[in-house]
XYZ file of C-alpha atoms in Angstrom:
767
model
C -52.720 5.325 -2.219
C -56.142 6.418 -0.976
C -58.663 3.751 -1.995
C -57.204 0.603 -0.458
C -59.276 -1.011 2.242
C -57.204 -1.426 5.385
C -57.297 -5.116 6.214
C -55.533 -6.827 9.092
C -53.450 -9.488 7.358
C -51.680 -10.690 10.487
C -51.910 -14.366 11.443
C -54.512 -14.220 14.259
C -54.425 -17.966 14.795
C -51.086 -18.850 13.283
C -50.299 -22.378 12.207
C -46.542 -22.825 12.381
C -44.820 -24.680 9.580
C -42.610 -27.675 10.204
C -38.961 -26.864 11.015
C -36.877 -26.232 7.912
C -33.588 -28.185 7.832
C -32.028 -25.538 5.611
C -32.948 -22.714 8.059
C -31.575 -24.251 11.231
C -29.409 -21.274 12.221
C -30.862 -18.045 10.851
C -29.355 -14.854 12.277
C -31.597 -11.775 12.534
C -29.746 -8.491 13.108
C -31.870 -6.101 15.174
C -31.361 -2.443 14.223
C -33.211 -1.352 17.371
C -36.666 -1.385 15.833
C -39.930 -2.634 17.337
C -40.779 -4.343 14.041
C -37.896 -6.748 14.629
C -40.270 -8.814 16.783
C -42.770 -9.081 13.922
C -40.017 -10.162 11.527
C -38.874 -12.749 14.063
C -42.451 -14.023 14.449
C -42.943 -14.590 10.718
C -39.579 -16.310 10.340
C -40.295 -18.703 13.205
C -43.832 -19.395 11.957
C -42.352 -20.436 8.624
C -40.047 -22.998 10.227
C -36.773 -21.138 10.822
C -34.661 -21.451 13.949
C -33.827 -17.804 14.646
C -31.239 -16.077 16.809
C -31.574 -12.295 17.261
C -28.482 -10.111 17.750
C -28.343 -6.335 18.123
C -26.283 -4.415 15.597
C -23.787 -3.071 18.134
C -23.480 -6.119 20.382
C -21.726 -8.495 18.002
C -18.696 -8.240 15.732
C -18.408 -9.515 12.193
C -15.917 -12.166 13.271
C -18.378 -13.379 15.906
C -21.126 -13.508 13.294
C -18.902 -15.501 10.950
C -18.047 -17.899 13.756
C -21.751 -18.614 14.310
C -22.024 -19.898 10.710
C -25.567 -18.759 9.953
C -27.700 -20.529 7.372
C -29.431 -17.250 6.413
C -28.998 -13.605 7.327
C -31.896 -11.180 7.819
C -31.307 -7.486 8.542
C -34.184 -5.750 10.306
C -35.737 -2.299 9.916
C -34.360 0.514 12.035
C -34.225 4.277 12.539
C -31.625 6.594 11.001
C -29.360 6.218 7.977
C -27.807 2.886 6.932
C -24.284 4.308 6.730
C -24.418 5.752 10.257
C -26.872 3.778 12.320
C -26.816 0.145 11.168
C -23.880 -1.127 13.229
C -22.526 -4.403 11.902
C -25.307 -4.793 9.334
C -23.470 -3.492 6.267
C -20.304 -5.445 6.994
C -22.372 -8.575 7.526
C -24.137 -8.133 4.192
C -20.852 -7.542 2.392
C -19.352 -10.699 3.894
C -22.251 -13.120 3.578
C -23.496 -11.983 0.142
C -22.801 -14.802 -2.265
C -22.383 -17.339 0.525
C -25.859 -17.644 2.100
C -29.311 -16.129 1.392
C -29.609 -12.541 2.666
C -32.801 -10.523 3.222
C -32.925 -6.850 4.191
C -36.121 -5.156 5.429
C -36.520 -1.341 5.238
C -33.196 -0.127 6.656
C -31.889 -3.612 5.827
C -32.706 -2.986 2.167
C -31.043 0.420 2.346
C -27.938 -1.294 3.752
C -27.894 -3.587 0.696
C -28.096 -0.593 -1.620
C -25.296 1.146 0.245
C -23.013 -1.907 0.357
C -23.149 -2.403 -3.397
C -22.621 1.261 -4.267
C -26.104 2.773 -4.465
C -27.283 6.009 -2.903
C -29.901 6.244 -0.164
C -31.522 9.674 -0.107
C -34.711 11.445 0.980
C -37.655 9.743 -0.712
C -39.589 12.983 -1.190
C -42.070 12.244 1.584
C -42.189 10.917 5.123
C -44.288 7.763 5.432
C -45.474 6.197 8.669
C -47.955 3.379 8.311
C -48.947 4.317 4.741
C -50.329 1.481 2.614
C -49.423 1.512 -1.070
C -50.052 -0.770 -4.052
C -46.973 -2.835 -4.934
C -45.856 -3.890 -8.411
C -43.150 -6.538 -8.698
C -41.298 -8.816 -11.127
C -42.937 -12.048 -9.853
C -39.554 -13.591 -9.029
C -37.668 -14.370 -5.842
C -39.720 -13.476 -2.775
C -42.607 -12.407 -5.044
C -42.913 -15.787 -6.760
C -46.584 -16.782 -6.951
C -47.958 -13.414 -5.794
C -50.466 -11.160 -7.535
C -49.724 -7.604 -8.635
C -51.103 -4.600 -6.797
C -50.594 -6.061 -3.324
C -51.167 -3.597 -0.465
C -47.927 -3.188 1.482
C -47.105 -0.964 4.436
C -44.377 1.659 4.354
C -42.536 3.331 7.238
C -39.672 5.331 5.726
C -38.357 8.694 4.621
C -35.300 7.390 2.737
C -35.088 5.273 -0.392
C -32.732 4.187 -3.137
C -32.703 6.001 -6.456
C -32.923 4.650 -9.999
C -29.977 6.708 -11.357
C -27.607 5.519 -8.632
C -28.705 1.868 -8.692
C -25.498 -0.169 -9.132
C -25.355 -2.484 -12.126
C -25.130 -5.566 -9.899
C -28.604 -4.855 -8.467
C -31.991 -4.882 -10.166
C -35.302 -3.348 -9.086
C -37.557 -6.207 -7.996
C -40.588 -4.169 -6.808
C -41.793 -0.597 -6.999
C -44.664 1.809 -6.527
C -46.150 2.609 -9.931
C -45.518 6.223 -10.908
C -47.683 8.223 -13.311
C -50.569 7.237 -15.510
C -48.485 4.807 -17.597
C -47.495 2.724 -14.600
C -43.761 3.459 -14.894
C -41.481 2.328 -12.099
C -41.668 4.923 -9.343
C -40.110 4.720 -5.892
C -37.975 1.602 -5.465
C -39.597 -0.853 -3.062
C -37.319 -3.827 -3.558
C -33.911 -4.723 -4.973
C -32.274 -8.019 -5.831
C -28.656 -8.862 -6.563
C -28.258 -10.173 -10.102
C -25.855 -12.949 -9.087
C -26.096 -13.443 -5.331
C -29.122 -14.602 -3.332
C -29.659 -11.169 -1.810
C -33.130 -9.599 -1.588
C -34.161 -6.294 -0.053
C -37.592 -4.771 0.573
C -38.229 -1.133 1.468
C -41.735 -1.905 2.776
C -42.627 -4.060 5.813
C -43.777 -7.592 4.894
C -44.218 -8.281 8.626
C -46.772 -5.496 9.086
C -50.403 -6.513 9.723
C -51.437 -4.226 6.839
C -49.197 -5.973 4.263
C -50.951 -8.660 2.281
C -49.057 -11.930 1.737
C -46.136 -10.824 3.879
C -45.815 -14.290 5.325
C -45.759 -15.757 1.815
C -42.810 -13.505 0.977
C -40.950 -14.724 4.072
C -41.766 -18.313 3.090
C -40.326 -17.749 -0.377
C -37.147 -16.361 1.135
C -36.707 -19.336 3.436
C -36.925 -21.768 0.527
C -33.864 -20.145 -1.063
C -30.565 -21.973 -0.735
C -26.943 -21.323 -1.570
C -25.161 -18.073 -2.131
C -25.858 -17.485 -5.828
C -28.977 -17.746 -7.948
C -27.266 -20.393 -10.061
C -26.517 -22.437 -6.955
C -30.068 -21.873 -5.696
C -31.540 -23.118 -8.983
C -29.379 -26.220 -8.867
C -30.296 -26.997 -5.263
C -33.982 -26.357 -5.860
C -33.935 -28.711 -8.849
C -32.192 -31.365 -6.780
C -34.758 -30.984 -3.994
C -37.654 -31.238 -6.442
C -36.215 -34.498 -7.764
C -35.761 -36.212 -4.380
C -38.619 -38.619 -5.114
C -36.492 -40.338 -7.752
C -32.970 -39.582 -6.531
C -31.217 -40.015 -3.186
C -30.832 -36.835 -1.149
C -27.845 -34.733 -2.173
C -24.965 -34.984 0.234
C -24.398 -31.759 2.134
C -20.888 -30.340 1.653
C -18.666 -31.193 4.604
C -15.880 -28.681 3.939
C -15.420 -25.185 2.565
C -13.679 -26.648 -0.474
C -16.635 -28.920 -1.229
C -19.040 -26.031 -0.838
C -17.038 -23.766 -3.131
C -16.690 -26.608 -5.613
C -20.440 -27.264 -5.565
C -21.177 -23.590 -6.050
C -18.743 -23.293 -8.961
C -20.238 -26.330 -10.676
C -23.706 -24.790 -10.451
C -22.646 -21.335 -11.641
C -20.518 -22.649 -14.507
C -23.349 -24.934 -15.604
C -25.721 -21.961 -15.673
C -23.210 -19.797 -17.565
C -22.701 -22.470 -20.208
C -26.373 -22.188 -21.143
C -26.182 -18.483 -21.971
C -26.075 -17.445 -25.629
C -22.610 -16.164 -26.555
C -21.078 -17.976 -23.557
C -21.744 -21.571 -24.575
C -18.847 -23.955 -25.165
C -19.426 -23.743 -28.920
C -19.338 -19.940 -28.774
C -16.029 -19.928 -26.934
C -14.596 -22.486 -29.327
C -15.631 -20.366 -32.317
C -13.897 -17.347 -30.788
C -10.752 -19.369 -30.176
C -10.715 -20.740 -33.705
C -11.141 -17.166 -34.984
C -7.815 -16.280 -33.392
C -9.271 -14.069 -30.664
C -7.169 -15.367 -27.768
C -4.355 -12.974 -26.756
C -0.743 -14.043 -27.360
C 0.668 -16.256 -24.630
C 4.099 -16.880 -23.160
C 5.511 -20.070 -21.702
C 4.601 -20.288 -18.031
C 7.225 -22.976 -17.387
C 9.979 -20.874 -18.966
C 8.899 -17.538 -17.469
C 8.952 -18.941 -13.959
C 12.635 -19.781 -14.459
C 13.418 -16.199 -15.537
C 13.462 -14.216 -12.322
C 15.301 -11.238 -10.866
C 15.139 -12.927 -7.461
C 16.696 -16.210 -6.267
C 13.211 -17.735 -6.520
C 10.447 -16.630 -8.861
C 7.728 -14.470 -7.340
C 4.148 -15.487 -8.088
C 2.196 -12.441 -6.913
C -1.498 -12.989 -6.322
C -4.499 -10.704 -6.739
C -6.892 -11.843 -4.016
C -9.537 -9.524 -2.573
C -10.850 -11.999 -0.008
C -10.575 -15.621 1.103
C -12.645 -18.118 3.112
C -10.059 -18.192 5.883
C -9.293 -14.450 6.118
C -12.537 -12.845 4.953
C -12.200 -9.522 3.161
C -8.589 -8.530 2.459
C -8.657 -5.662 -0.040
C -12.042 -5.291 -1.691
C -11.267 -1.952 -3.327
C -8.180 -3.198 -5.163
C -8.036 -2.491 -8.896
C -6.827 -5.721 -10.481
C -5.049 -4.094 -13.477
C -3.309 -1.482 -11.333
C -2.204 -4.155 -8.862
C -0.934 -6.269 -11.763
C 1.236 -3.444 -13.087
C 2.620 -2.857 -9.594
C 3.470 -6.568 -9.317
C 5.147 -6.541 -12.729
C 7.266 -3.511 -11.866
C 8.229 -5.211 -8.590
C 9.685 -8.168 -10.473
C 6.894 -10.772 -10.385
C 7.425 -13.646 -12.811
C 3.804 -14.731 -12.531
C 0.612 -12.910 -11.618
C -2.046 -15.156 -10.131
C -5.612 -13.885 -10.529
C -8.383 -15.337 -8.361
C -11.512 -15.547 -10.523
C -13.892 -17.183 -8.023
C -16.576 -14.540 -7.280
C -18.157 -15.486 -3.959
C -15.470 -16.446 -1.470
C -12.537 -14.727 -3.187
C -14.382 -11.755 -4.770
C -12.737 -12.221 -8.158
C -13.994 -12.625 -11.709
C -12.929 -13.604 -15.208
C -13.131 -9.871 -15.995
C -10.296 -9.319 -13.497
C -8.194 -11.753 -15.505
C -9.093 -10.069 -18.778
C -8.237 -6.620 -17.362
C -4.930 -7.845 -15.919
C -3.870 -9.293 -19.258
C -4.714 -6.033 -21.021
C -2.820 -4.049 -18.382
C 0.316 -6.051 -19.163
C -0.041 -5.596 -22.923
C 3.201 -4.593 -24.570
C 5.349 -4.949 -21.455
C 8.831 -6.252 -22.093
C 9.387 -9.531 -20.256
C 5.828 -9.417 -18.925
C 4.798 -11.844 -16.172
C 2.841 -14.960 -17.028
C -0.834 -14.780 -16.052
C -2.347 -17.611 -14.009
C -6.069 -18.230 -13.688
C -6.528 -19.453 -10.142
C -9.933 -21.016 -9.671
C -11.612 -24.321 -8.969
C -11.276 -25.819 -12.443
C -13.158 -29.011 -13.264
C -14.169 -28.574 -16.919
C -12.513 -27.806 -20.265
C -14.905 -24.879 -20.567
C -13.103 -23.001 -17.781
C -9.714 -23.599 -19.388
C -10.878 -22.323 -22.771
C -12.527 -19.335 -21.082
C -9.225 -18.588 -19.346
C -7.236 -18.769 -22.606
C -9.639 -16.376 -24.347
C -9.340 -13.958 -21.424
C -5.542 -13.966 -21.696
C -4.314 -16.595 -19.244
C -0.955 -18.263 -19.880
C -1.693 -21.050 -17.408
C -4.435 -22.437 -15.165
C -4.525 -24.095 -11.767
C -5.497 -27.757 -11.481
C -6.112 -28.935 -7.892
C -5.380 -32.647 -7.570
C -7.563 -32.952 -4.455
C -10.642 -31.876 -6.439
C -10.213 -34.136 -9.465
C -10.236 -37.864 -10.067
C -7.293 -39.290 -12.013
C -9.106 -39.443 -15.357
C -10.420 -35.870 -15.100
C -7.047 -34.525 -13.970
C -5.302 -36.144 -16.932
C -7.954 -34.962 -19.385
C -7.823 -31.350 -18.199
C -4.019 -31.352 -18.082
C -3.775 -32.537 -21.690
C -6.480 -30.138 -22.855
C -4.692 -27.182 -21.272
C -1.476 -28.218 -23.015
C -3.356 -28.435 -26.329
C -4.123 -24.716 -25.953
C -0.454 -23.953 -25.339
C -0.759 -23.647 -21.551
C 1.329 -25.712 -19.150
C -0.882 -25.968 -16.021
C 0.169 -25.360 -12.438
C -0.698 -28.618 -10.677
C -1.462 -28.156 -6.979
C -0.784 -30.840 -4.354
C -0.827 -31.122 -0.580
C 0.035 -34.752 0.192
C 2.457 -37.472 -0.901
C -0.333 -39.224 -2.809
C -1.223 -36.025 -4.676
C 2.453 -35.381 -5.492
C 2.650 -38.884 -6.945
C -0.357 -38.101 -9.154
C 1.228 -34.841 -10.344
C 4.496 -36.589 -11.130
C 2.663 -39.255 -13.119
C 1.247 -36.523 -15.338
C 4.730 -35.300 -16.190
C 3.892 -31.892 -14.736
C 6.624 -29.310 -15.335
C 5.390 -26.937 -12.597
C 4.033 -28.327 -9.314
C 2.647 -26.142 -6.565
C 2.602 -27.393 -2.996
C -0.225 -25.787 -1.047
C 0.792 -25.248 2.555
C -2.881 -24.803 3.401
C -4.960 -27.900 4.041
C -8.082 -27.323 1.936
C -10.272 -29.281 4.351
C -9.240 -27.677 7.643
C -7.692 -24.510 6.107
C -4.793 -24.828 8.541
C -1.385 -23.690 7.261
C 1.807 -25.710 7.692
C 4.786 -24.060 5.976
C 6.786 -27.298 6.266
C 4.445 -29.032 3.814
C 6.424 -27.764 0.817
C 9.755 -28.728 2.368
C 8.551 -32.279 3.106
C 7.385 -32.846 -0.454
C 10.222 -31.135 -2.341
C 12.308 -34.294 -2.579
C 9.459 -36.029 -4.402
C 9.370 -33.493 -7.236
C 10.463 -35.060 -10.539
C 13.803 -33.935 -11.962
C 13.372 -30.985 -14.282
C 10.117 -29.799 -12.696
C 9.806 -26.552 -10.767
C 8.291 -26.733 -7.284
C 6.331 -23.724 -6.040
C 5.431 -23.003 -2.422
C 1.849 -21.795 -2.122
C 0.092 -20.092 0.818
C 1.135 -18.579 4.119
C 4.377 -16.928 2.989
C 4.845 -13.491 4.553
C 8.337 -13.198 6.109
C 11.923 -13.100 4.827
C 12.676 -16.157 6.966
C 10.058 -18.126 5.002
C 11.826 -17.191 1.769
C 15.253 -18.115 3.083
C 14.027 -21.489 4.308
C 12.480 -22.365 0.965
C 15.548 -21.199 -0.953
C 17.695 -23.622 1.041
C 15.204 -26.409 0.302
C 15.510 -25.882 -3.446
C 12.069 -24.384 -4.010
C 11.840 -22.603 -7.367
C 8.975 -20.182 -6.834
C 6.825 -18.623 -4.112
C 3.191 -17.576 -4.335
C 2.442 -14.564 -2.148
C -0.999 -13.017 -1.948
C -2.345 -11.572 1.279
C 0.958 -10.005 2.408
C 1.240 -8.043 -0.849
C -2.463 -7.191 -1.095
C -2.318 -5.566 2.328
C 0.873 -3.644 1.592
C 0.527 0.053 0.670
C 3.716 -0.144 -1.446
C 4.166 -3.393 -3.310
C 7.747 -2.899 -4.458
C 8.993 -2.143 -0.948
C 7.164 -5.192 0.420
C 8.682 -7.477 -2.229
C 12.209 -6.200 -1.629
C 11.765 -6.691 2.124
C 10.446 -10.224 1.561
C 13.457 -11.214 -0.541
C 15.902 -9.260 1.612
C 17.141 -7.023 -1.187
C 17.371 -3.265 -1.480
C 18.286 -0.548 -3.955
C 16.835 -2.582 -6.795
C 16.491 -0.129 -9.662
C 12.986 -0.129 -11.023
C 12.023 0.276 -14.656
C 10.531 3.644 -13.738
C 13.836 4.813 -12.324
C 15.672 3.465 -15.360
C 13.471 5.441 -17.698
C 13.639 8.623 -15.656
C 17.251 8.719 -14.614
C 19.104 6.216 -16.804
C 19.141 8.391 -19.924
C 18.901 12.002 -20.932
C 15.761 13.774 -21.967
C 15.323 13.293 -25.714
C 14.866 16.277 -28.016
C 12.909 16.436 -31.267
C 13.333 19.351 -33.666
C 10.223 19.422 -35.828
C 9.195 21.475 -38.841
C 12.614 20.915 -40.426
C 12.656 22.316 -43.967
C 16.292 22.081 -45.081
C 19.097 19.569 -44.921
C 21.262 22.280 -43.353
C 18.827 22.781 -40.471
C 18.742 19.019 -39.916
C 22.548 18.901 -39.741
C 22.653 21.804 -37.267
C 20.090 20.062 -35.034
C 22.002 16.769 -35.133
C 25.330 18.454 -34.355
C 23.639 20.258 -31.445
C 22.560 16.914 -29.974
C 18.967 16.484 -31.190
C 17.697 12.891 -31.099
C 14.814 13.143 -33.549
C 14.366 15.258 -36.674
C 10.797 15.854 -37.765
C 9.502 17.042 -41.128
C 5.933 17.952 -42.028
C 4.572 15.892 -44.939
C 1.113 17.457 -45.036
C 0.496 19.537 -48.149
C -0.940 22.950 -47.368
C 0.818 23.288 -44.021
C 3.301 26.175 -43.872
C 6.168 23.890 -42.853
C 5.450 21.292 -45.560
C 8.484 19.912 -47.405
C 8.263 18.428 -50.885
C 9.635 15.020 -51.784
C 12.943 16.314 -53.150
C 13.702 18.279 -49.989
C 12.504 15.424 -47.787
C 14.935 13.050 -49.514
C 17.795 15.471 -48.884
C 16.870 15.698 -45.193
C 16.573 11.912 -45.001
C 20.047 11.453 -46.457
C 21.593 13.857 -43.942
C 19.815 12.241 -40.969
C 20.839 8.719 -41.935
C 24.441 9.617 -42.691
C 25.263 12.107 -39.924
C 26.637 10.677 -36.649
C 25.248 11.900 -33.351
C 27.185 14.508 -31.469
C 27.238 12.127 -28.502
C 26.588 8.415 -29.102
C 23.812 6.854 -27.028
C 24.752 4.080 -24.625
C 21.277 3.282 -23.329
C 19.282 2.577 -26.468
C 17.824 -0.897 -26.377
C 19.733 -1.980 -23.278
C 18.265 -4.473 -20.851
C 19.602 -7.461 -19.014
C 18.676 -11.001 -20.012
C 16.659 -11.492 -16.853
C 15.005 -8.324 -15.625
C 11.859 -6.874 -14.201
C 9.066 -6.282 -16.640
C 9.189 -2.871 -18.242
C 5.964 -0.988 -18.888
C 5.073 -0.639 -22.552
C 5.835 3.064 -22.873
C 9.104 2.661 -20.965
C 10.121 -0.171 -23.244
C 9.201 1.700 -26.409
C 10.914 4.922 -25.408
C 14.057 2.953 -24.522
C 14.200 0.711 -27.581
C 12.376 2.514 -30.402
C 12.916 6.259 -29.992
C 16.700 6.348 -29.906
C 19.528 5.043 -32.065
C 23.014 4.445 -30.692
C 24.876 6.377 -33.401
C 22.504 8.726 -35.223
C 19.319 10.742 -34.923
C 15.986 9.298 -36.076
C 13.865 10.705 -38.880
C 10.191 11.400 -38.128
C 7.576 12.036 -40.809
C 4.512 13.966 -39.629
C 1.129 13.194 -41.246
C -2.365 14.473 -40.616
C -5.568 12.773 -41.795
C -3.998 11.329 -44.934
C -4.822 7.888 -46.388
C -3.005 4.934 -44.853
C -1.720 3.890 -48.277
C -0.105 7.316 -48.713
C 1.546 7.130 -45.281
C 2.926 3.676 -46.070
C 4.249 4.830 -49.452
C 5.938 7.902 -47.950
C 7.488 5.879 -45.165
C 9.132 3.557 -47.677
C 10.146 6.303 -50.131
C 11.697 8.584 -47.507
C 13.089 5.820 -45.286
C 11.280 7.203 -42.239
C 12.347 5.764 -38.882
C 9.169 6.904 -37.125
C 5.720 7.997 -38.284
C 3.906 10.743 -36.374
C 0.109 10.903 -36.752
C -1.219 14.333 -35.877
C -4.899 14.072 -36.799
C -7.860 11.818 -36.077
C -6.318 8.670 -37.512
C -7.463 5.400 -35.876
C -5.188 4.247 -33.075
C -5.072 0.805 -34.711
C -3.074 2.222 -37.634
C 0.003 1.898 -35.454
C -0.163 -1.884 -35.827
C -0.339 -1.567 -39.624
C 2.749 0.598 -40.026
C 6.214 -1.025 -40.222
C 7.886 1.536 -37.942
C 7.078 2.956 -34.485
C 4.284 5.516 -34.334
C 3.999 8.709 -32.310
C 0.402 9.866 -32.041
C -0.813 13.297 -31.028
C -3.342 13.745 -28.215
C -4.764 16.544 -26.157
C -4.277 16.003 -22.396
C -6.956 13.623 -21.102
C -8.092 12.554 -24.576
C -9.432 8.962 -24.825
C -6.932 6.435 -26.144
C -3.869 8.280 -24.890
C -3.055 5.587 -22.293
C -3.706 2.626 -24.609
C -0.798 0.193 -24.680
C 0.292 -1.913 -27.619
C -0.219 0.614 -30.447
C 1.538 3.990 -30.534
C 5.073 3.881 -29.184
C 4.544 7.179 -27.405
C 1.719 9.704 -27.110
C 2.518 13.298 -28.015
C 0.803 15.900 -25.855
C 0.172 18.920 -28.042
C -2.449 21.486 -28.922
C -4.886 20.609 -31.707
C -3.152 20.833 -35.081
C 0.301 21.475 -33.601
C 2.902 24.053 -34.609
C 0.787 26.979 -33.374
C 3.138 28.103 -30.626
C 0.259 27.837 -28.143
C 1.291 26.415 -24.774
C -0.522 23.609 -23.027
C -1.700 24.204 -19.468
C 0.879 22.519 -17.257
C -1.886 21.624 -14.798
C -3.670 19.603 -17.490
C -0.446 17.851 -18.462
C 0.430 17.029 -14.847
C -3.045 15.633 -14.139
C -2.846 13.422 -17.222
C 0.543 12.038 -16.207
C -0.358 11.502 -12.560
C -3.337 9.290 -13.435
C -1.106 6.585 -14.920
C 2.223 5.752 -13.309
C 3.427 3.916 -16.418
C 2.590 6.665 -18.897
C 5.471 8.299 -20.759
C 4.969 11.161 -23.228
C 6.493 13.492 -25.748
C 5.643 17.071 -24.784
C 5.074 19.901 -27.254
C 3.009 23.061 -27.342
C 4.679 26.477 -27.260
C 8.068 25.337 -25.999
C 11.159 27.445 -26.761
C 14.719 27.850 -25.432
C 13.588 30.294 -22.745
C 10.720 28.285 -21.235
C 11.459 24.585 -21.681
C 13.227 24.206 -18.329
C 10.573 26.219 -16.490
C 7.741 24.270 -18.126
C 9.204 20.976 -16.991
C 9.824 22.362 -13.510
C 6.169 23.405 -13.231
C 5.128 19.795 -13.818
C 6.694 18.784 -10.497
C 7.286 15.043 -10.114
C 5.283 14.425 -13.279
C 8.146 15.897 -15.345
C 9.999 12.586 -14.916
C 7.437 10.987 -17.213
C 8.247 13.334 -20.075
C 10.838 11.459 -22.163
C 10.908 13.726 -25.230
C 10.369 17.450 -25.744
C 9.264 18.586 -29.182
C 9.712 22.061 -30.650
C 8.753 23.708 -33.914
C 7.705 27.374 -33.817
C 9.835 27.913 -30.718
C 13.053 27.710 -32.770
C 11.911 29.977 -35.587
C 12.479 33.635 -36.437
C 10.397 35.411 -39.071
C 8.918 32.103 -40.191
C 12.256 30.358 -40.725
C 14.243 28.033 -38.489
C 16.959 29.802 -36.475
C 20.103 27.732 -36.112
C 21.032 29.581 -32.934
C 17.637 28.875 -31.402
C 17.906 25.207 -32.362
C 21.244 24.979 -30.554
C 19.911 26.924 -27.555
C 16.807 24.748 -27.272
C 18.741 21.474 -27.367
C 21.149 22.752 -24.728
C 18.379 24.036 -22.440
C 16.348 20.829 -22.757
C 19.284 18.514 -22.131
C 20.176 20.456 -18.984
C 16.613 20.440 -17.639
C 16.856 16.987 -16.061
């Protein structure tokens, strides 16, 4: 900007404000910049008690131990990802817990921590004064537009890479229409985190001290908590001062009350909105938590927890994908998956719970899903049910007797038996009085956060007859498991030990002292032969040859106009042969599973139970872009065992058809991985039956992205290449459960009986 008058806005004769009780221990991280002194000066003038630490002279643990009331990250030279020392880790830890302000490099650290890019701003600025536009909120509350601010930077965040959790709070106007140009400030949408690219502490920045003052009035870790605390402070003339939390539990509880209260005011998220959704039947199916916890492959049920962080341990595994972790837990034999949904201290969310439930969709013997949070209102229980929870946690220590009883009964009214958590004899007595069927004993004292593994053992004898007692917290060694087994404990909750493990299944087996436990993946890959489908069948004789050769599925094309189309009369003849002809070798694995077993991924379960018959082959009818009514009519008329959809039919059709559905996809096509609809995806070229081979690289990449994916493979296979094609897939070949052939067993446009026999033999030997 060229026409701004340069005015010295520094406080020449500063009048310090009175000390602020809420800013009694502010930590300022110095990124080796001379402006750090100016930032310090403004903070102190506005009433803060400030300690300055250099970015390479303190660790994160030491920062945490100092328990700051606010965190400010100073300007500094270099790039935030290389030259900011402890700054980024400090922001990541304290965001959502206390107010955080980043100045210049400090703002760039905020962008970097939450996933944004910091790149060259297009110009190098040193002492340039520009006109600032802002959103009049947060640190800009009460300030005019067009304020002159001073800039010293060559890097900046970019609009395209701005993460969704951040919003632009100030900017330099770009172009004649005043559009948002270079980002000058960002704000976290949920947490009390503000960043400014300019220097409010510079003598050339107007109202810089006002901005600092606004920051120091902020309280709490989230904007919802801040709003609640500000309202309480404004009302102190008529109400007694709000008691400061004396423990981490009280602080978390206070924060959750504020954030839930704010959420309940949002359109579409109000109690009435959730109730309407529930009454519309939109909550996912549930299973009995109390019964599932008694159905375990281990001597005690495993309650595996998804926990990215905790107040006592800090960050544990921030990059963990909740749905992927849930599937790993299920395959490892977990009876329950506990999902932390508290966002600030535990880094969870209700979206984690929703994603976990969807990830388990269609699994046989799936684990129960527990919402673990600080529950104090029916709203949270209803929210959990709509997201897919089978149970919720009720902490006796947090709730008075009337509230505990009310929430317990409400949860039961939604079909969910709660997990009632206790830590003392008195709390166990309260849980017993409820008639709780599942009681969790927390080995961690929620006031001191100290762990005593004997807590569960001491209280076990007080558990009512018929109730299951669960040991919660601190369990990490086989000796812990053995001790609890002897004490009669029914279930163990394990979180941190599994979250830190690179291989969940190995860690679980080590914990329970077992080995060589066959996984569902191994069962699917090695417990049965590769299945073979002969498609394009046009005569009853060809069907009989395929069955006698050992084929498992016989496919016929029911699409008029296709060269392999069979009319109704021929289709009925083929159907009769398929249903009456015994298999060459009877199947011994179809539908087999033990009464109490590890959860089996949806595609594993479907390929085991729906794609094979113990004594005969299955009949598949292939359709392509035909009306649903026609498909249903043909299925009934021809007595089809399986329907194959080979066009652009909606995936949801699978739930409307009375038999399993195979659906065709190109490798990588959206919807291929979706559980709960098609029994198996077919990887094939568009249209099918062309003899064109798929690229094995594309197939392998598709399979490697999803450990639980199982497929039927087609596309140019024949007796001479089926074994080689599978070999080229490497380890991914184990996820191919069926091979499908059509043109590859034809000669001169007709099916060759010899080629059918040769293909079945080659495929069956390819394992």
